[in-house]
Amino acid sequence: FTKPARPLELATALDEVMEEEVFEPYRILIVDDEPEVAQYHSLILEEAGMLVHELSQPANLLATLQEFRPDLVLLDVYMPDCTGQELSALIRQFPEYLSLPIVYLSSETDRQKQFSAMQVGVEGFITKPVIPEELVAAVALRAERMRSLRALMVRDSLTGLYNHTTTTELIEGALAQAKRKQESLAMVMLDLDSFKEVNDNYGHVAGDQVLLALSRILRHRLRTNDIVGRYGGEEFAILLKDVTPQVAFELVDQLREDFSKIRFSSGQQEFYCTFSAGISSFPFYLRAEELRIAADKVLYRAKKEGRNQVKL
Ligand code: GH3
Ligand code: MG
Ligand code: MG
Ligand code: MG
């Protein structure tokens, strides 16, 4: 048999979308009591394309970490008010900063002192004066590792979409923003139809392929600003920003129709798969939990009335 061209082309186009990642510059925080020293290091890193924030007042460290969200902290060891060790120990008290790379940047050349300074969970020691290439390489390597680790923590491993926890957090944030900007929002709860049967009839691997195809089409079609998460096993939560419920409906219904045309195969067998979706909206509902419950209720109605449909 010959397969129609469309699903294949679609699959390839979707693979390309998955490959392309937007590169965000590494965010580096430099803590040094001497602004000229910080500026010099900052310049080297900025020239390598990184985004640098300089901090000369260690007292503001925690607030700065929260606001700037660095991928790595470059820490001076000797400062008038406190030592680098004390600051590292402080940072490591917070679970969310346990894996944040901290690297000392100091003129201390005494090995023993370097070693004891690193006892508080610090990743490395770069001695001043720095060799620019070495500084860039040491920082880039660790910042990249931090990025990968973060990606693992926020995303679902099968689909690459946001996981349940991240989705919930992002939706809360988007809702707060919509309130400030007085914009509308639509929340979509989407669930694959009779997915247990898909697994039973075609196997778990084929089921995973369906999940992947759906997540790809969602990522491909929605705006980068929208939030798409794998909320549960075969359940997805989507938040569409600045749209009316009607526009959201049309968009999701088109997605439903296109997805239902994707042909899947398992061995010699071929099959199609559909989803149902329920939509709720802000400002009709004001809280994230209310939005989710409302969308869930509408989804339930879509299921009861025959599946493969989107309801408002
Ligand atoms: P409905 O149309 O009412 O939603 O029926 P359903 O069969 O989709 O719903 P049900 O909740 O009974 O079954 C969901 C199935 O999704 C069962 C579970 O094995 C499957 N599933 C959940 N996560 C995964 C996964 O990661 N991979 C695969 N292959 N299947 C999964
Ligand atoms: Mg100093
Ligand atoms: Mg289902
Ligand atoms: Mg379900």
CSV table of C-alpha atoms and ligand atoms in Angstrom, one decimal:
chain,number,residue,atom,x,y,z
A,1,PHE,CA,0.0,0.0,0.0
A,2,THR,CA,1.1,3.6,-0.4
A,3,LYS,CA,0.7,6.1,2.3
A,4,PRO,CA,-0.9,9.5,1.5
A,5,ALA,CA,1.7,12.3,1.4
A,6,ARG,CA,0.1,14.6,3.9
A,7,PRO,CA,0.7,12.8,7.2
A,8,LEU,CA,4.4,12.2,6.3
A,9,GLU,CA,5.0,15.8,5.3
A,10,LEU,CA,3.2,16.9,8.5
A,11,ALA,CA,5.4,14.6,10.6
A,12,THR,CA,8.6,16.0,9.0
A,13,ALA,CA,7.5,19.6,9.4
A,14,LEU,CA,6.7,18.9,13.0
A,15,ASP,CA,10.1,17.3,13.6
A,16,GLU,CA,11.8,20.4,12.4
A,17,VAL,CA,9.8,22.5,14.8
A,18,MET,CA,11.0,20.3,17.7
A,19,GLU,CA,14.6,20.8,16.7
A,20,GLU,CA,14.7,24.6,16.7
A,21,GLU,CA,15.3,26.0,20.1
A,22,VAL,CA,15.5,29.7,20.8
A,23,PHE,CA,18.8,30.5,22.4
A,24,GLU,CA,18.6,32.6,25.5
A,25,PRO,CA,21.9,34.1,26.6
A,26,TYR,CA,23.3,32.7,29.8
A,27,ARG,CA,22.5,34.9,32.8
A,28,ILE,CA,25.5,35.4,35.1
A,29,LEU,CA,25.5,37.2,38.4
A,30,ILE,CA,28.8,38.7,39.5
A,31,VAL,CA,29.2,39.5,43.2
A,32,ASP,CA,32.2,41.7,43.9
A,33,ASP,CA,32.8,44.6,46.3
A,34,GLU,CA,35.0,46.3,43.8
A,35,PRO,CA,32.9,47.6,40.9
A,36,GLU,CA,35.8,48.0,38.5
A,37,VAL,CA,36.8,44.4,39.0
A,38,ALA,CA,33.2,43.3,38.4
A,39,GLN,CA,32.9,45.5,35.4
A,40,TYR,CA,36.1,44.0,33.8
A,41,HIS,CA,34.8,40.4,34.2
A,42,SER,CA,31.4,41.5,33.1
A,43,LEU,CA,32.8,42.9,29.8
A,44,ILE,CA,34.5,39.6,29.0
A,45,LEU,CA,31.4,37.6,29.5
A,46,GLU,CA,29.2,40.1,27.7
A,47,GLU,CA,31.5,40.0,24.7
A,48,ALA,CA,30.9,36.2,24.7
A,49,GLY,CA,27.2,36.9,24.4
A,50,MET,CA,26.2,36.5,28.1
A,51,LEU,CA,23.8,38.6,30.1
A,52,VAL,CA,25.6,39.9,33.2
A,53,HIS,CA,24.3,41.5,36.4
A,54,GLU,CA,26.9,43.1,38.8
A,55,LEU,CA,26.2,43.2,42.5
A,56,SER,CA,28.5,45.1,44.9
A,57,GLN,CA,26.2,44.9,48.0
A,58,PRO,CA,26.1,41.3,49.2
A,59,ALA,CA,23.1,42.3,51.4
A,60,ASN,CA,20.9,42.4,48.3
A,61,LEU,CA,22.0,38.9,47.2
A,62,LEU,CA,18.8,37.0,47.8
A,63,ALA,CA,16.5,39.6,46.2
A,64,THR,CA,18.8,39.7,43.2
A,65,LEU,CA,18.8,35.9,42.8
A,66,GLN,CA,15.0,36.0,42.8
A,67,GLU,CA,14.7,38.8,40.3
A,68,PHE,CA,17.6,38.1,38.0
A,69,ARG,CA,17.4,34.3,38.1
A,70,PRO,CA,21.0,33.6,37.1
A,71,ASP,CA,22.3,30.4,35.5
A,72,LEU,CA,25.5,30.9,37.5
A,73,VAL,CA,27.0,33.1,40.3
A,74,LEU,CA,30.6,34.3,40.2
A,75,LEU,CA,31.6,35.1,43.7
A,76,ASP,CA,34.4,37.2,45.1
A,77,VAL,CA,36.0,35.6,48.2
A,78,TYR,CA,37.1,38.6,50.2
A,79,MET,CA,34.6,41.3,50.7
A,80,PRO,CA,34.4,43.9,53.6
A,81,ASP,CA,31.0,42.8,55.0
A,82,CYS,CA,31.1,39.0,54.5
A,83,THR,CA,33.1,36.3,52.8
A,84,GLY,CA,32.3,34.3,49.7
A,85,GLN,CA,32.0,31.2,51.9
A,86,GLU,CA,29.3,32.9,54.0
A,87,LEU,CA,27.4,33.9,50.9
A,88,SER,CA,27.6,30.4,49.4
A,89,ALA,CA,26.4,28.8,52.6
A,90,LEU,CA,23.5,31.3,52.6
A,91,ILE,CA,22.5,30.5,49.0
A,92,ARG,CA,22.7,26.7,49.6
A,93,GLN,CA,20.1,27.0,52.4
A,94,PHE,CA,17.4,27.4,49.8
A,95,PRO,CA,16.3,24.3,48.0
A,96,GLU,CA,15.6,26.1,44.8
A,97,TYR,CA,19.3,27.2,44.7
A,98,LEU,CA,20.8,23.8,45.6
A,99,SER,CA,21.9,23.1,42.1
A,100,LEU,CA,22.8,26.7,41.1
A,101,PRO,CA,26.4,26.7,40.1
A,102,ILE,CA,28.6,29.0,42.2
A,103,VAL,CA,32.2,29.7,41.1
A,104,TYR,CA,34.7,31.7,43.1
A,105,LEU,CA,36.7,34.4,41.4
A,106,SER,CA,39.5,35.4,43.7
A,107,SER,CA,43.2,36.3,43.9
A,108,GLU,CA,43.6,33.7,46.5
A,109,THR,CA,46.3,31.3,45.3
A,110,ASP,CA,46.8,29.3,48.4
A,111,ARG,CA,45.5,25.8,47.5
A,112,GLN,CA,44.5,24.9,51.1
A,113,LYS,CA,42.4,28.1,51.4
A,114,GLN,CA,40.9,27.5,48.0
A,115,PHE,CA,39.9,24.0,49.0
A,116,SER,CA,38.3,25.0,52.3
A,117,ALA,CA,36.4,27.8,50.5
A,118,MET,CA,35.0,25.2,48.2
A,119,GLN,CA,33.7,23.0,51.1
A,120,VAL,CA,30.4,24.9,51.1
A,121,GLY,CA,29.2,23.4,47.9
A,122,VAL,CA,31.0,25.7,45.4
A,123,GLU,CA,31.7,24.3,41.9
A,124,GLY,CA,35.0,25.8,41.1
A,125,PHE,CA,37.7,28.4,41.7
A,126,ILE,CA,39.0,30.8,39.1
A,127,THR,CA,42.1,32.8,40.1
A,128,LYS,CA,42.5,36.5,39.3
A,129,PRO,CA,43.8,37.9,37.1
A,130,VAL,CA,41.7,35.7,34.8
A,131,ILE,CA,42.5,34.6,31.3
A,132,PRO,CA,39.4,35.7,29.4
A,133,GLU,CA,39.0,32.5,27.3
A,134,GLU,CA,39.3,30.4,30.4
A,135,LEU,CA,36.7,32.5,32.3
A,136,VAL,CA,34.3,32.3,29.3
A,137,ALA,CA,34.8,28.5,28.9
A,138,ALA,CA,34.4,27.8,32.6
A,139,VAL,CA,31.3,29.8,32.9
A,140,ALA,CA,29.6,28.6,29.7
A,141,LEU,CA,30.2,25.0,30.6
A,142,ARG,CA,28.5,25.2,34.0
A,143,ALA,CA,25.7,27.6,32.8
A,144,GLU,CA,24.8,25.1,30.0
A,145,ARG,CA,24.7,22.3,32.5
A,146,MET,CA,22.4,24.4,34.7
A,147,ARG,CA,20.1,25.0,31.7
A,148,SER,CA,19.8,21.3,30.9
A,149,LEU,CA,19.0,20.5,34.5
A,150,ARG,CA,16.3,23.2,34.6
A,151,ALA,CA,14.8,21.9,31.4
A,152,LEU,CA,14.6,18.4,33.0
A,153,MET,CA,12.9,19.7,36.0
A,154,VAL,CA,10.2,21.7,34.2
A,155,ARG,CA,9.4,19.5,31.3
A,156,ASP,CA,7.8,16.2,30.7
A,157,SER,CA,10.3,13.7,29.4
A,158,LEU,CA,8.2,12.0,26.7
A,159,THR,CA,6.7,15.0,25.0
A,160,GLY,CA,9.0,17.9,26.0
A,161,LEU,CA,6.0,19.9,27.1
A,162,TYR,CA,5.8,21.5,30.5
A,163,ASN,CA,5.0,19.0,33.2
A,164,HIS,CA,2.0,19.3,35.6
A,165,THR,CA,3.7,21.4,38.2
A,166,THR,CA,5.2,23.9,35.8
A,167,THR,CA,2.0,24.2,33.8
A,168,THR,CA,0.1,25.0,37.0
A,169,GLU,CA,2.6,27.7,38.0
A,170,LEU,CA,2.8,29.2,34.5
A,171,ILE,CA,-1.0,29.4,34.3
A,172,GLU,CA,-1.1,31.2,37.7
A,173,GLY,CA,1.5,33.7,36.4
A,174,ALA,CA,-0.4,34.3,33.1
A,175,LEU,CA,-3.6,34.9,34.9
A,176,ALA,CA,-2.0,37.5,37.2
A,177,GLN,CA,-0.6,39.2,34.1
A,178,ALA,CA,-4.0,39.1,32.3
A,179,LYS,CA,-5.5,40.8,35.3
A,180,ARG,CA,-2.9,43.6,35.3
A,181,LYS,CA,-3.2,44.1,31.5
A,182,GLN,CA,-7.0,43.7,31.5
A,183,GLU,CA,-6.7,41.0,28.8
A,184,SER,CA,-8.8,38.0,28.3
A,185,LEU,CA,-7.6,34.4,28.5
A,186,ALA,CA,-8.9,31.0,27.4
A,187,MET,CA,-8.1,27.8,29.2
A,188,VAL,CA,-8.4,24.5,27.4
A,189,MET,CA,-8.5,21.0,28.9
A,190,LEU,CA,-7.8,18.4,26.2
A,191,ASP,CA,-8.1,14.7,26.6
A,192,LEU,CA,-7.5,11.9,24.0
A,193,ASP,CA,-10.5,9.9,23.2
A,194,SER,CA,-10.7,6.2,24.1
A,195,PHE,CA,-7.0,6.2,24.6
A,196,LYS,CA,-7.1,3.0,26.7
A,197,GLU,CA,-8.4,1.2,23.6
A,198,VAL,CA,-5.5,2.6,21.5
A,199,ASN,CA,-3.0,1.1,23.9
A,200,ASP,CA,-5.0,-2.1,24.1
A,201,ASN,CA,-5.4,-2.5,20.4
A,202,TYR,CA,-2.1,-1.1,19.0
A,203,GLY,CA,0.3,-1.3,22.0
A,204,HIS,CA,1.9,1.2,24.4
A,205,VAL,CA,4.6,2.3,21.9
A,206,ALA,CA,2.0,3.3,19.4
A,207,GLY,CA,0.1,5.1,22.2
A,208,ASP,CA,3.3,7.1,22.9
A,209,GLN,CA,3.6,8.0,19.3
A,210,VAL,CA,0.1,9.5,19.4
A,211,LEU,CA,1.0,11.5,22.5
A,212,LEU,CA,4.1,12.8,20.7
A,213,ALA,CA,2.3,13.7,17.6
A,214,LEU,CA,-0.3,15.6,19.6
A,215,SER,CA,2.3,17.5,21.6
A,216,ARG,CA,4.1,18.4,18.4
A,217,ILE,CA,1.0,19.7,16.6
A,218,LEU,CA,0.1,21.7,19.7
A,219,ARG,CA,3.6,23.3,19.9
A,220,HIS,CA,3.7,23.9,16.2
A,221,ARG,CA,0.3,25.6,16.0
A,222,LEU,CA,0.1,27.6,19.1
A,223,ARG,CA,1.9,30.9,19.7
A,224,THR,CA,5.2,30.7,21.7
A,225,ASN,CA,3.5,32.9,24.3
A,226,ASP,CA,0.7,30.3,24.9
A,227,ILE,CA,1.2,27.7,27.6
A,228,VAL,CA,1.0,24.0,26.6
A,229,GLY,CA,1.5,21.4,29.3
A,230,ARG,CA,1.0,17.7,29.7
A,231,TYR,CA,-1.3,17.9,32.6
A,232,GLY,CA,-1.8,14.1,33.1
A,233,GLY,CA,-1.1,10.9,31.2
A,234,GLU,CA,-3.2,11.7,28.1
A,235,GLU,CA,-4.6,15.0,29.3
A,236,PHE,CA,-3.2,18.4,28.2
A,237,ALA,CA,-3.8,21.9,29.6
A,238,ILE,CA,-3.5,24.9,27.3
A,239,LEU,CA,-3.6,28.5,28.1
A,240,LEU,CA,-4.3,30.9,25.2
A,241,LYS,CA,-3.4,34.5,25.9
A,242,ASP,CA,-5.4,37.5,24.9
A,243,VAL,CA,-8.1,35.7,23.0
A,244,THR,CA,-11.9,35.7,23.1
A,245,PRO,CA,-13.6,32.3,23.9
A,246,GLN,CA,-14.9,32.2,20.3
A,247,VAL,CA,-11.4,32.6,18.8
A,248,ALA,CA,-10.1,30.0,21.1
A,249,PHE,CA,-12.9,27.6,20.1
A,250,GLU,CA,-12.2,28.0,16.4
A,251,LEU,CA,-8.5,27.5,16.9
A,252,VAL,CA,-8.9,24.3,19.0
A,253,ASP,CA,-11.6,22.9,16.8
A,254,GLN,CA,-9.3,23.3,13.7
A,255,LEU,CA,-6.6,21.5,15.6
A,256,ARG,CA,-9.1,18.8,16.5
A,257,GLU,CA,-10.0,18.3,12.8
A,258,ASP,CA,-6.3,18.3,11.7
A,259,PHE,CA,-5.2,15.9,14.4
A,260,SER,CA,-8.0,13.5,13.6
A,261,LYS,CA,-6.6,13.2,10.0
A,262,ILE,CA,-3.1,12.0,11.1
A,263,ARG,CA,-2.7,8.4,10.2
A,264,PHE,CA,-0.8,6.3,12.8
A,265,SER,CA,0.5,2.8,12.3
A,266,SER,CA,1.5,-0.1,14.4
A,267,GLY,CA,3.0,-3.0,12.5
A,268,GLN,CA,0.6,-3.6,9.6
A,269,GLN,CA,-2.3,-1.9,11.3
A,270,GLU,CA,-3.2,1.7,10.7
A,271,PHE,CA,-5.4,3.8,12.9
A,272,TYR,CA,-6.6,7.3,13.6
A,273,CYS,CA,-7.1,9.0,17.0
A,274,THR,CA,-9.2,11.9,18.2
A,275,PHE,CA,-9.4,14.2,21.2
A,276,SER,CA,-12.1,16.1,23.0
A,277,ALA,CA,-11.6,19.5,24.6
A,278,GLY,CA,-13.4,21.9,27.0
A,279,ILE,CA,-12.8,25.6,27.1
A,280,SER,CA,-13.3,28.1,29.9
A,281,SER,CA,-12.3,31.8,30.0
A,282,PHE,CA,-11.2,34.7,32.0
A,283,PRO,CA,-12.7,37.2,33.0
A,284,PHE,CA,-15.7,34.9,33.1
A,285,TYR,CA,-13.9,32.9,35.8
A,286,LEU,CA,-11.4,34.7,37.9
A,287,ARG,CA,-9.2,32.1,39.6
A,288,ALA,CA,-7.0,29.5,38.0
A,289,GLU,CA,-8.6,26.6,39.9
A,290,GLU,CA,-12.1,27.8,38.8
A,291,LEU,CA,-10.9,28.0,35.2
A,292,ARG,CA,-9.6,24.5,35.4
A,293,ILE,CA,-12.7,23.0,37.0
A,294,ALA,CA,-14.9,24.8,34.5
A,295,ALA,CA,-12.9,23.6,31.5
A,296,ASP,CA,-13.0,20.1,33.0
A,297,LYS,CA,-16.8,20.2,33.3
A,298,VAL,CA,-17.1,21.3,29.6
A,299,LEU,CA,-14.7,18.5,28.6
A,300,TYR,CA,-16.8,16.0,30.4
A,301,ARG,CA,-19.8,17.2,28.4
A,302,ALA,CA,-17.9,16.8,25.2
A,303,LYS,CA,-17.0,13.2,26.1
A,304,LYS,CA,-20.6,12.4,27.1
A,305,GLU,CA,-22.0,13.8,23.9
A,306,GLY,CA,-19.9,11.6,21.7
A,307,ARG,CA,-16.2,12.6,21.9
A,308,ASN,CA,-14.1,14.1,19.0
A,309,GLN,CA,-15.5,17.6,19.7
A,310,VAL,CA,-14.6,20.9,21.4
A,311,LYS,CA,-17.1,22.6,23.7
A,312,LEU,CA,-17.3,26.1,25.2
B,1,GH3,P1,-12.0,8.8,27.4
B,1,GH3,O1,-12.3,9.0,26.0
B,1,GH3,O2,-13.2,8.8,28.3
B,1,GH3,O3,-11.0,9.8,27.8
B,1,GH3,O4,-11.4,7.3,27.5
B,1,GH3,P2,-9.8,6.9,27.8
B,1,GH3,O5,-9.7,5.5,27.4
B,1,GH3,O6,-9.0,7.9,27.0
B,1,GH3,O7,-9.7,7.3,29.3
B,1,GH3,P3,-9.0,6.4,30.5
B,1,GH3,O8,-8.8,7.4,31.5
B,1,GH3,O9,-9.9,5.2,30.8
B,1,GH3,O10,-7.7,5.9,29.9
B,1,GH3,C1,-6.5,6.7,29.7
B,1,GH3,C2,-5.4,5.8,29.2
B,1,GH3,O11,-4.3,6.6,28.9
B,1,GH3,C3,-5.0,4.8,30.2
B,1,GH3,C4,-3.5,4.9,30.2
B,1,GH3,O12,-2.9,3.6,30.1
B,1,GH3,C5,-3.2,5.7,29.0
B,1,GH3,N1,-1.9,6.5,29.2
B,1,GH3,C6,-1.7,7.4,30.2
B,1,GH3,N2,-0.4,7.9,30.0
B,1,GH3,C7,0.2,7.2,29.0
B,1,GH3,C8,1.5,7.2,28.4
B,1,GH3,O13,2.4,7.9,28.8
B,1,GH3,N3,1.6,6.4,27.3
B,1,GH3,C9,0.6,5.6,26.8
B,1,GH3,N4,0.9,4.8,25.8
B,1,GH3,N5,-0.6,5.6,27.4
B,1,GH3,C10,-0.8,6.3,28.5
B,2,MG,MG,37.0,41.6,47.1
B,3,MG,MG,-9.0,9.9,27.5
B,4,MG,MG,-8.0,11.2,30.8
